[in-house]
Coordinates of C-alpha atoms in Angstrom, one line a residue:
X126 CA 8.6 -21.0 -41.9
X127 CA 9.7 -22.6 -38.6
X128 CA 9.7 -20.5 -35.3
X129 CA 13.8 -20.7 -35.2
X130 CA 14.1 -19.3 -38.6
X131 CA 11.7 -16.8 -38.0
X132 CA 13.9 -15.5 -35.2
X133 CA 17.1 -15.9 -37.1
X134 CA 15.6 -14.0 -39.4
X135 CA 14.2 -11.3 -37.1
X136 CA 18.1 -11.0 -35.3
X137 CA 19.6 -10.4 -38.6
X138 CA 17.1 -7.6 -39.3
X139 CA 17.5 -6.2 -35.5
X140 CA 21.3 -5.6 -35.5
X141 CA 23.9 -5.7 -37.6
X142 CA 26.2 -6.0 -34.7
X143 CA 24.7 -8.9 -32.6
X144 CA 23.3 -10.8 -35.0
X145 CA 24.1 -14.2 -33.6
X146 CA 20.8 -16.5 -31.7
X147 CA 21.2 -16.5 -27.8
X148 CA 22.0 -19.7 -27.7
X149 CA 25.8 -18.9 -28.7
X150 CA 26.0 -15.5 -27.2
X151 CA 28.8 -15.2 -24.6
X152 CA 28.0 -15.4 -21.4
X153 CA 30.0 -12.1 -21.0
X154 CA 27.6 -10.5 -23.0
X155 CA 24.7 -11.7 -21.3
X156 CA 26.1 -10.8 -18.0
X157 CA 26.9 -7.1 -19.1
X158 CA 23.1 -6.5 -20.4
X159 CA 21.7 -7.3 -17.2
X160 CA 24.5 -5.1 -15.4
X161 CA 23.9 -2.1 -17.6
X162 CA 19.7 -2.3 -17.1
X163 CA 20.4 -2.2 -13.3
X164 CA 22.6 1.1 -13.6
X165 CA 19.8 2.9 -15.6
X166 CA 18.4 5.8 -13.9
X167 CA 15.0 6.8 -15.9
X168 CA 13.7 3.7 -18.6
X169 CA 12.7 4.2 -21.7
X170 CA 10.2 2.3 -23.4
X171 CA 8.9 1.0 -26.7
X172 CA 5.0 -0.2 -26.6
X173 CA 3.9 -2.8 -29.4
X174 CA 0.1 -2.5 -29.5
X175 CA -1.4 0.7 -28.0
X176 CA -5.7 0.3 -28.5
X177 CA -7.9 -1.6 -26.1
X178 CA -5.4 -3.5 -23.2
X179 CA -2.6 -2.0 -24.9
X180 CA -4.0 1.5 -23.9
X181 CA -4.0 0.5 -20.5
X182 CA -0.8 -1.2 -20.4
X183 CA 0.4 2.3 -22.0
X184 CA -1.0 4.2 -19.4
X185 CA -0.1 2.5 -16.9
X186 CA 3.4 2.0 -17.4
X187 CA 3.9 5.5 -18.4
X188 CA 2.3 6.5 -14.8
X189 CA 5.9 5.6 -13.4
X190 CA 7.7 9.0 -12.8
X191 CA 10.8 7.7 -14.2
X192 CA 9.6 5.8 -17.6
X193 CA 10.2 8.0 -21.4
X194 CA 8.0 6.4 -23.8
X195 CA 10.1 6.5 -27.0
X196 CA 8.6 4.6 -29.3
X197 CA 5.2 3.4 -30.2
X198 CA 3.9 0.9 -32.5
X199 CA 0.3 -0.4 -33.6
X200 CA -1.3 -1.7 -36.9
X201 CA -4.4 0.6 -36.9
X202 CA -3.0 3.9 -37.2
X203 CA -6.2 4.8 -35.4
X204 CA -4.8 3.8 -32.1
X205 CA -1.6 5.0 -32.8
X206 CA -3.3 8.6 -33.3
X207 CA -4.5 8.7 -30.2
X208 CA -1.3 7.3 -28.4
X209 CA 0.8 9.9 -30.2
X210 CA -1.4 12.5 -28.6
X211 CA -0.4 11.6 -25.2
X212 CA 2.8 11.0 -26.5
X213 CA 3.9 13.4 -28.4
X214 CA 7.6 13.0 -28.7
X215 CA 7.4 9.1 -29.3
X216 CA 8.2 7.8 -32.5
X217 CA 5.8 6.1 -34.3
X218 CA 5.7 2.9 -36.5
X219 CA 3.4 0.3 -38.2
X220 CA 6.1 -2.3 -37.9
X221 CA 7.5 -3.9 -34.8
X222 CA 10.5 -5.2 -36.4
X223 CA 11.5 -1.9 -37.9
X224 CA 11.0 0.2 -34.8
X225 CA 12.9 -2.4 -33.1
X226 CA 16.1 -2.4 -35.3
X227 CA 15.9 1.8 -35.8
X228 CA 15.0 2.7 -32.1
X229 CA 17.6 -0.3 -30.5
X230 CA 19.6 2.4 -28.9
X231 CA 16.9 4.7 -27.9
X232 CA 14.9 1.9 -26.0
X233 CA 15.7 -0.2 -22.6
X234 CA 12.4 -2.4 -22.0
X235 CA 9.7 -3.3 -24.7
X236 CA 5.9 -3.8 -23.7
X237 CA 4.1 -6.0 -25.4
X238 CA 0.3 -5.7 -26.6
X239 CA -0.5 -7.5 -29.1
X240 CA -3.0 -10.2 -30.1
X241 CA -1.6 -13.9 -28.5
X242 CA -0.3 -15.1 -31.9
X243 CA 2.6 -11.5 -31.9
X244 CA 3.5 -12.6 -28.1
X245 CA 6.1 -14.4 -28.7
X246 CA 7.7 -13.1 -31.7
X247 CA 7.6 -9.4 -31.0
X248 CA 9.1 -10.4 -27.5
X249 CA 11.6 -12.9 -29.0
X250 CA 13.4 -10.4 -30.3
X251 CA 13.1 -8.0 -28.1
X252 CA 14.5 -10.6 -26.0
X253 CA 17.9 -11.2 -28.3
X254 CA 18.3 -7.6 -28.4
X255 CA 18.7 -7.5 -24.8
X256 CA 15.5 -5.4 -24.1
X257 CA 13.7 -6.8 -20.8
X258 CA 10.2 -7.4 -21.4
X259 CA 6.7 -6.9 -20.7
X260 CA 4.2 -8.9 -22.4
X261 CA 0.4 -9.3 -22.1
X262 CA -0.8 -12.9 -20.8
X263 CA -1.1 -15.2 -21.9
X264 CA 2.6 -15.1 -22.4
X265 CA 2.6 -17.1 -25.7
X266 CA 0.1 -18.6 -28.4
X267 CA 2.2 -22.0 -28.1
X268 CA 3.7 -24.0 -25.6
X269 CA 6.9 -24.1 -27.2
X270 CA 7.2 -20.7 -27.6
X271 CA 6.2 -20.3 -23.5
X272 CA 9.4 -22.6 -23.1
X273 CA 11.2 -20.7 -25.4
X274 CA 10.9 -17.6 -23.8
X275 CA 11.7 -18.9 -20.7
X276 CA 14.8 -19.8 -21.6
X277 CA 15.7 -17.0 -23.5
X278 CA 14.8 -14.6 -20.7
X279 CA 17.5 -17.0 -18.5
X280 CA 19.8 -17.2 -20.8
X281 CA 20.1 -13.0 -20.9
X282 CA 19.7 -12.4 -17.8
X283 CA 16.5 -10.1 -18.4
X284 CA 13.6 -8.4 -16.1
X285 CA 11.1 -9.7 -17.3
X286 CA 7.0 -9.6 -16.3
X287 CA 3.8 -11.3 -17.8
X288 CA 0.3 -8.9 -17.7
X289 CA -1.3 -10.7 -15.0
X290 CA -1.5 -7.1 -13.0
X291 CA -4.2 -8.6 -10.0
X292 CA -1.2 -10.5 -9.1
X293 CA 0.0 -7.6 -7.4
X294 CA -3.3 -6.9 -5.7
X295 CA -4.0 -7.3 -2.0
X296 CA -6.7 -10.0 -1.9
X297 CA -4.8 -12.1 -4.0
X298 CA -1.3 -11.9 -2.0
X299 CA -3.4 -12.6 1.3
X300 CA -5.1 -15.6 -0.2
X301 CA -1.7 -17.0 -1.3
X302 CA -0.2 -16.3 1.9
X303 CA -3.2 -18.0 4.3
X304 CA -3.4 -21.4 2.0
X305 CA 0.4 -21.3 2.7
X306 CA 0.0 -21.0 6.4
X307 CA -2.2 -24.0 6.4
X308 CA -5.4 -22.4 6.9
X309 CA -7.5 -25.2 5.4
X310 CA -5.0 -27.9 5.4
X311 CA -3.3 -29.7 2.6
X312 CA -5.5 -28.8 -1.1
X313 CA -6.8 -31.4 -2.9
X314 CA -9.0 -29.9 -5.1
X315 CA -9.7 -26.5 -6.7
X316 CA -12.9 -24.9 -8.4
X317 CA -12.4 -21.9 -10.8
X318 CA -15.0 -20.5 -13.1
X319 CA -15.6 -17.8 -15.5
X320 CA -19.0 -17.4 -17.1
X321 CA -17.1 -14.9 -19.9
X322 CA -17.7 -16.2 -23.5
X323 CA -14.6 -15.9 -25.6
X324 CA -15.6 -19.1 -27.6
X325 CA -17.3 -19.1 -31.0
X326 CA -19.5 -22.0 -31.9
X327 CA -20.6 -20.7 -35.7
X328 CA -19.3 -20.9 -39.0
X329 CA -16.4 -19.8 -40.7
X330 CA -17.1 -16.5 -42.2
X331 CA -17.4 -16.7 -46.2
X332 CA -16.2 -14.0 -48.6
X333 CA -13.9 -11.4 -47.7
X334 CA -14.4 -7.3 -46.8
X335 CA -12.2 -4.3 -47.8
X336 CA -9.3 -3.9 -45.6
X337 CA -10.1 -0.6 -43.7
X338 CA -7.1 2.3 -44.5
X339 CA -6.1 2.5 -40.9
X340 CA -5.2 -1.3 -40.7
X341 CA -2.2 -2.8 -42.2
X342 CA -3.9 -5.8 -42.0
X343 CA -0.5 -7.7 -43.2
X344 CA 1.0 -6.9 -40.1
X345 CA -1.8 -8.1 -38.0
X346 CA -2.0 -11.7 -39.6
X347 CA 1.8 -11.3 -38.5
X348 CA 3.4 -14.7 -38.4
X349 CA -0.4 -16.5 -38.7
X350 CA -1.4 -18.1 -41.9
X351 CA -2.8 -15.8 -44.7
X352 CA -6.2 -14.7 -43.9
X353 CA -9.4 -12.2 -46.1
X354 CA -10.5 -9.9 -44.3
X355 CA -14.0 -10.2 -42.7
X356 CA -15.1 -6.8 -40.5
X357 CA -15.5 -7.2 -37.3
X358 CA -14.8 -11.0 -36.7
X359 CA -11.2 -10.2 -36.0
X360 CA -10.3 -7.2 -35.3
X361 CA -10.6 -5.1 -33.0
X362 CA -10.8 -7.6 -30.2
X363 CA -12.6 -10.6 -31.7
X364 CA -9.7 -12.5 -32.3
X365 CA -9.7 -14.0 -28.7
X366 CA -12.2 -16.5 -30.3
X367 CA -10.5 -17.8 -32.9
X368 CA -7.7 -20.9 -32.5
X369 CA -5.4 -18.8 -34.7
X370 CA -5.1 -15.9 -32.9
X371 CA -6.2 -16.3 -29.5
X372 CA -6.7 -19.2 -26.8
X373 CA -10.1 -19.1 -25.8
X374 CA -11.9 -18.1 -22.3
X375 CA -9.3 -20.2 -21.2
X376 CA -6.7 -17.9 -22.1
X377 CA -8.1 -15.1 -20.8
X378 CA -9.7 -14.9 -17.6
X379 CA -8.4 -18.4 -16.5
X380 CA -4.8 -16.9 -16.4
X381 CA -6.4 -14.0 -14.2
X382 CA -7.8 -16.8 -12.0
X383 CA -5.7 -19.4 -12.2
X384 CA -3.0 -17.2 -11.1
X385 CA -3.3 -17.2 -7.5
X386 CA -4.3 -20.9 -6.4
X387 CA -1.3 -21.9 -8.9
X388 CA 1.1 -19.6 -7.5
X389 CA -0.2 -20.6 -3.5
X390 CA 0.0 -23.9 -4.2
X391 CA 3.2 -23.7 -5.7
X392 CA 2.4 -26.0 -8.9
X393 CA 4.3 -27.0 -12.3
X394 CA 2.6 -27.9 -15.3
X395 CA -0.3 -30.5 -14.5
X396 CA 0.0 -34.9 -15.2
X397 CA -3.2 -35.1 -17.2
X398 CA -5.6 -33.1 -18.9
X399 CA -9.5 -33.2 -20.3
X400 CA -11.7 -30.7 -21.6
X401 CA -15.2 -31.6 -22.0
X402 CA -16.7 -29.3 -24.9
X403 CA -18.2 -29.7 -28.2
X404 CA -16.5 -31.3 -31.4
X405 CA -13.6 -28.9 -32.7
X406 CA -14.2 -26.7 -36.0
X407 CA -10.9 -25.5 -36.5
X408 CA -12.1 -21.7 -36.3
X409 CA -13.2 -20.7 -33.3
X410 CA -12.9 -22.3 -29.8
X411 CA -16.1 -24.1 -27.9
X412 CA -17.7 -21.2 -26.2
X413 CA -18.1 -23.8 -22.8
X414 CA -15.3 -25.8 -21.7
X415 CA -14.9 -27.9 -18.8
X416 CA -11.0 -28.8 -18.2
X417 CA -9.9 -30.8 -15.8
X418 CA -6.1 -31.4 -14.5
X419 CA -5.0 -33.5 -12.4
X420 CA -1.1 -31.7 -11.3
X421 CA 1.8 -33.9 -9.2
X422 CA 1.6 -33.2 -5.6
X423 CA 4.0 -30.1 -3.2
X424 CA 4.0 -29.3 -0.1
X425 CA 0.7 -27.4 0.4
X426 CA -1.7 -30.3 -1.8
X427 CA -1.9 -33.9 -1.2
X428 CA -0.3 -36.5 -3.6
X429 CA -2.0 -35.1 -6.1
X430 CA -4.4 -31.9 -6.9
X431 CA -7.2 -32.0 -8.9
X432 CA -8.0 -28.9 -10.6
X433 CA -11.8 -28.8 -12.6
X434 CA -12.0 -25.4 -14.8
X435 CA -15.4 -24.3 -16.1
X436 CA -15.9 -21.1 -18.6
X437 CA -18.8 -20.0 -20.7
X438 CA -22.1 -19.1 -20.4
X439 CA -23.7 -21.1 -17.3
X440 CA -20.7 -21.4 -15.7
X441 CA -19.8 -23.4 -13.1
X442 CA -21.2 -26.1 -13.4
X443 CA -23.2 -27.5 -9.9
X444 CA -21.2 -29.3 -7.7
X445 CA -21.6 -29.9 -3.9
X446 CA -17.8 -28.0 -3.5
X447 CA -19.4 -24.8 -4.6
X448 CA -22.1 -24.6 -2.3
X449 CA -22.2 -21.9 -0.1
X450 CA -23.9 -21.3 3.2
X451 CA -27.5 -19.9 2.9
X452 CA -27.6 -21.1 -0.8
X453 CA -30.0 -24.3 -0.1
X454 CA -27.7 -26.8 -2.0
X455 CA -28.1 -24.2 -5.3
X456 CA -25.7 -22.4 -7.2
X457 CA -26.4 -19.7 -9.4
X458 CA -25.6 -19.4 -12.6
X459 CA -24.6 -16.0 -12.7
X460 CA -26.4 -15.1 -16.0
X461 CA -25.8 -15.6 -18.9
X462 CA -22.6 -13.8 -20.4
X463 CA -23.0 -15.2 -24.3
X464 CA -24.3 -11.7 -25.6
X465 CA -22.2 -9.6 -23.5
X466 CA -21.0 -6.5 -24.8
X467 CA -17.0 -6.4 -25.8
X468 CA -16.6 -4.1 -22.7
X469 CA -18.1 -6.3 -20.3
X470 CA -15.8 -8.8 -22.0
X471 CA -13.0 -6.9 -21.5
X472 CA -13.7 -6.0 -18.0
X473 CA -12.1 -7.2 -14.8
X474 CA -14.5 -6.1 -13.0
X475 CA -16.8 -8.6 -11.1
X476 CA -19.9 -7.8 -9.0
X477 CA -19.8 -8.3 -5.2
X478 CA -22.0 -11.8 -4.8
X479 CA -25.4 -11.1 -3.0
X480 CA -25.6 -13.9 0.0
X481 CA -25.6 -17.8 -0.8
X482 CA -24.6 -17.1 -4.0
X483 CA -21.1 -17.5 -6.0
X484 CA -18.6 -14.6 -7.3
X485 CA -19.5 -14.1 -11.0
X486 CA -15.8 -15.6 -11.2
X487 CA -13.0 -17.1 -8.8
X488 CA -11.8 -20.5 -7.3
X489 CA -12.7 -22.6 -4.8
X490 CA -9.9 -23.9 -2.8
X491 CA -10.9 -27.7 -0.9
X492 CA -9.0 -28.7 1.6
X493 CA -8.9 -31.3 4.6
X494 CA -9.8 -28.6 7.3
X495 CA -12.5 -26.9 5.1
X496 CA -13.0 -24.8 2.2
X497 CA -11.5 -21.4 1.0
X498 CA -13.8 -18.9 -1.7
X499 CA -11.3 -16.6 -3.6
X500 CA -13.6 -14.2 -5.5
X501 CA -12.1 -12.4 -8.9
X502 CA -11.5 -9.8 -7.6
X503 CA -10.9 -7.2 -4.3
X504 CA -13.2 -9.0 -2.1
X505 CA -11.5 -11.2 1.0
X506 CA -11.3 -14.7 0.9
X507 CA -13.8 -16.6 3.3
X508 CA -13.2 -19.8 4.8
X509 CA -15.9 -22.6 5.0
X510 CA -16.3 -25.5 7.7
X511 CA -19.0 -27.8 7.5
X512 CA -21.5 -25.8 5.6
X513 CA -20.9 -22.4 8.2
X514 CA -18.7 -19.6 7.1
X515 CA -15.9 -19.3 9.5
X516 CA -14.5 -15.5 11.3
X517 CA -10.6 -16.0 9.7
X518 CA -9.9 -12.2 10.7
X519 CA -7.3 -13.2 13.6
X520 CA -5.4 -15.4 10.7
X521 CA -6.0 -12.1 8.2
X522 CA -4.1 -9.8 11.0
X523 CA -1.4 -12.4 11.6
X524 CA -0.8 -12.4 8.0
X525 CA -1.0 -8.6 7.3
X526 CA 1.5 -8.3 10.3
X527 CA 3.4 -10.8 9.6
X528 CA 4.2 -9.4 5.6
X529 CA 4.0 -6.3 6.5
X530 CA 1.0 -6.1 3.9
X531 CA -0.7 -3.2 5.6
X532 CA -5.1 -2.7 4.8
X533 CA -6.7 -3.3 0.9
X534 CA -7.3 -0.6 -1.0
X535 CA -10.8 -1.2 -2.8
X536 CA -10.0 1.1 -5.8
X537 CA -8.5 -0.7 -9.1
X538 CA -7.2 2.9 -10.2
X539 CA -4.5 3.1 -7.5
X540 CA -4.0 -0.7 -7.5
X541 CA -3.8 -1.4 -11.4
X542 CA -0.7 0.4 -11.8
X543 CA 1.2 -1.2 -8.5
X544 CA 2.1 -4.5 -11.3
X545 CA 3.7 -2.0 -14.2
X546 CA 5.4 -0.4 -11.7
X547 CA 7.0 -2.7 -10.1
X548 CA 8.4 -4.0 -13.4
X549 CA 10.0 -1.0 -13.8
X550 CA 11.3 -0.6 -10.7
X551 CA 12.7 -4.4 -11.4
X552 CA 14.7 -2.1 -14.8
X553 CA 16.1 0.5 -12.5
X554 CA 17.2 -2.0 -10.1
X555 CA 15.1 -1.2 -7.2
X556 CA 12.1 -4.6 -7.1
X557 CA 12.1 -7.9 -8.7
X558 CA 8.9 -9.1 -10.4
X559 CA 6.8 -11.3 -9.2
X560 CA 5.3 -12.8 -12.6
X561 CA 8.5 -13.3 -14.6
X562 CA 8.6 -15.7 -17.4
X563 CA 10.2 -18.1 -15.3
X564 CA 7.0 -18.0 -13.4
X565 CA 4.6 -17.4 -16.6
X566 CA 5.8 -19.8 -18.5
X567 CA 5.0 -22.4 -16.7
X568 CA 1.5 -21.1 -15.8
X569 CA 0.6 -20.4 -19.2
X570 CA 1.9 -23.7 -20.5
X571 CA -0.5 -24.8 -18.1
X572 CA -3.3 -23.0 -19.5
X573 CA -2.8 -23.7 -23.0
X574 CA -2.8 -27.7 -22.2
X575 CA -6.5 -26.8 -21.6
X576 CA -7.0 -25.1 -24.7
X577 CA -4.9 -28.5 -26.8
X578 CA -7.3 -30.7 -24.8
X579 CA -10.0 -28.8 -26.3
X580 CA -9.0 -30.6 -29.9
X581 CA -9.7 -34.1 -28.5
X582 CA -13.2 -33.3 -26.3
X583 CA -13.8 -36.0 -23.8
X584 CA -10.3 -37.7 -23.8
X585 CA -7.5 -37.8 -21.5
X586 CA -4.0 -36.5 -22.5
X587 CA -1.3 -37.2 -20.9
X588 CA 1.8 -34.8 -20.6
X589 CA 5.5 -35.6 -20.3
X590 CA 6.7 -32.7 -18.5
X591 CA 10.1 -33.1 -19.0
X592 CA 10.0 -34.6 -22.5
X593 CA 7.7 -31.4 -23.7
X594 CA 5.1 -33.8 -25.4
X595 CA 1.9 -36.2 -25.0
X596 CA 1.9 -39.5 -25.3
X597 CA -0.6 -39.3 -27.5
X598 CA 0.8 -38.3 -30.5
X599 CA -1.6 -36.7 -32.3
X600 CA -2.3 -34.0 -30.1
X601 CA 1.9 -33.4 -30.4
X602 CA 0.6 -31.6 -33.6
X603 CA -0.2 -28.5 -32.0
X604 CA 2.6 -27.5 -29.1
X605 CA 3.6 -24.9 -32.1
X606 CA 2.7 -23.7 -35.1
X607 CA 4.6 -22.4 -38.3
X608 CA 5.4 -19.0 -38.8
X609 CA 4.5 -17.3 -42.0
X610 CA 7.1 -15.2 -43.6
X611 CA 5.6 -11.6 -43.5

């Protein structure tokens, strides 16, 4: 099934009283949604996907004083057990699209939780039913459907807000803010790294397991091609491995990281792209990949910006734009991260660096009056000039004055929360967002160039921004998939 039948389909089942796609909705109607959500008073939420990040997002949301949760939803009814019991006047359902078409009335904004491949359709029609959004990043398993949602978010006039949640943080705002003021000069090249292994180099699992009674595991193949069941190589968190489901290292912490030289440098999607990793397998994704874009110039880069990516165990890779003072021309390698535990995996957490050596993760900004270390995450920035770190806390002030940013909190409990928040301050009408899908889209369509390039190791692809395709045709194959009916 093809992704605009799949949503036809989904509308229908929604409402029987808007039942027509967005693209012929009255611009009346669309108009009036977005006026009602500003008038609301308290928001009431449905949550799709409640375990693991969806737990968090759960939490976190619900932290707002003026959020109901309503409505839950999750395919293991183990994690919808222990949802219920913080939220015990929620409803409760297996389904997305059901709770969606019985709770339409009873819900203004719809989180989403889910494994990559249920981004876009559970947010689709979310989306058509005039329910602003939250969705996990990346935003979508496709870059068609990233475009897709973009639109449709436009086209309704809906708040909207991807799960990039250190976007809101201190550290990142002030590093966005001093490449903006010019503090190492026009960019030309960036450096960003995550040693995190969401890759899987083995073979594809043989003979099938019994479906555990708490999954539905139907609903979590979802709109992804029919699947046995093998324990623990999908699910519960697995599936960030494998091409079906998820998008790799890539996908993961590169949206966390790419997020803020991106958003400072004010970029689009990039010219070219090459990912230097092993041959594809069609299961899982290479578990190192070294991606390289090179992105159309703005005002704060050169003529063009060269952007090197580097994930997996080992990473980065050396090069002389990563060495730091003290570190005798040596970079370390941070460890490695292949047999890291789930949690670790999971974590955003990062260790503070000891001396001459890099952030576990972050970027590297390299510009014509020195360089700028971002490390991921709540640690300052620090510029570099000729091999000496340089005192930037006069620029730091100037900048905290100037946005009225006030001191960095160091604790992620107070600071996680600041991103949900302001989403649903964005419902009531009292914030915008700062990582809508007009925003995400582009970022994650970004991203998930890297992970295509990955199909076609070594070579260069070139993209046609406004055209929505390569010139090389074959990799045209996989901008989006087909949707199985389920």
């Amino acid at each position: 099934m093809k992704k605009r039948e799949f949503l036809k389909k989904s509308a229908l089942l929604a409402s029987t009283t808007a039942i027509m796609p967005s693209f012929v909705m009255a611009c009346k109607e669309e108009k009036q949604a977005a006026t009602e959500v500003k008038k609301l008073t308290r928001l009431r939420t449905a949550h799709i996907g409640v375990g693991n990040m969806g737990g968090e997002d759960l939490r976190d949301i619900s932290s707002h004083a003026d959020v109901d949760v309503t409505a839950l939803c999750d395919v293991d009814s183990n994690n919808l057990a222990a949802a219920k019991k913080l939220h015990p006047n929620a409803k409760t359902f297996t389904d997305y699209r059901i709770m969606l078409k019985e709770m339409a009335d009873d819900i203004d904004a719809v989180i989403v939780s889910t494994p990559d491949h249920t981004h876009a359709p559970a947010s689709m029609m979310a989306m058509e039913m005039n329910k602003s959004v939250y969705c996990q990043k990346p935003l979508t398993h496709y870059v068609s459907e990233a475009r897709s949602m973009k639109k449709l978010a436009a086209e309704k006039g809906l708040v909207t807000q991807m799960g990039i949640q250190v976007h809101s943080f201190y550290d990142y705002k002030l590093a966005t803010l001093l490449i903006q003021s010019g503090i190492i000069g026009k960019v030309h090249t960036v450096r960003a790294w995550s040693p995190k292994n969401w890759g899987y180099d083995g073979p594809v699992p043989e003979g099938k397991d019994p479906i555990p009674s708490t999954l539905d595991w139907n609903l979590w193949l979802g709109t992804s091609a029919e699947r046995n069941y093998k324990e623990d190589v999908y699910h519960p968190g697995n599936w960030r491995k494998l091409v079906d489901y998820g998008c790799g290292t890539l996908g993961d912490m590169g949206v966390h990281i790419f997020d803020t030289p991106y958003n400072a440098l004010a970029l689009d999607v990039p010219m070219t792209i090459k990912n230097e990793c092993r041959t594809p397998n069609g299961f899982g994704f290479p578990e190192n990949n070294n991606v390289t874009y090179e992105f159309p110039g703005t005002e704060y880069t050169t003529d063009t910006l060269k952007w090197v990516w580097y994930d997996g165990p080992g990473a980065p890779d050396m090069h002389e734009d990563l060495f730091l003072p003290g570190a005798n021309g040596k970079i370390s390698n941070n460890g490695d991260k292949k047999n890291a535990s789930m949690e670790d995996k999971m974590s955003l957490e990062t260790k503070t660096a000891e001396a001459g050596k890099l952030p576990d993760q972050g970027a590297m900004f390299i510009g014509e009056k020195g360089r700028l270390l971002l490390p991921h995450f709540m640690q300052l920035p620090q510029k570099i000039v000729d091999g000496k770190y340089v005192d930037i806390s006069t620029e730091i002030t100037a900048v905290e004055k100037a946005n009225n940013m006030g001191k960095p909190i160091r604790d992620y409990a107070s600071e996680g929360p600041k991103h949900y928040h302001q989403f649903v301050d964005a419902c009531l009408g009292k914030d915008e967002c700062t990582a809508p899908f007009s925003y995400a889209s582009r970022l994650t369509e970004t991203i998930l160039l890297g992970v295509i390039a990955g199909r076609f190791p070594n070579q260069t692809l070139h993209w046609d921004n406004e055209k929505a395709k390569f010139s090389e045709e074959e990799a045209n194959a996989f901008l989006e998939g087909d949707y199985r009916d389920f």
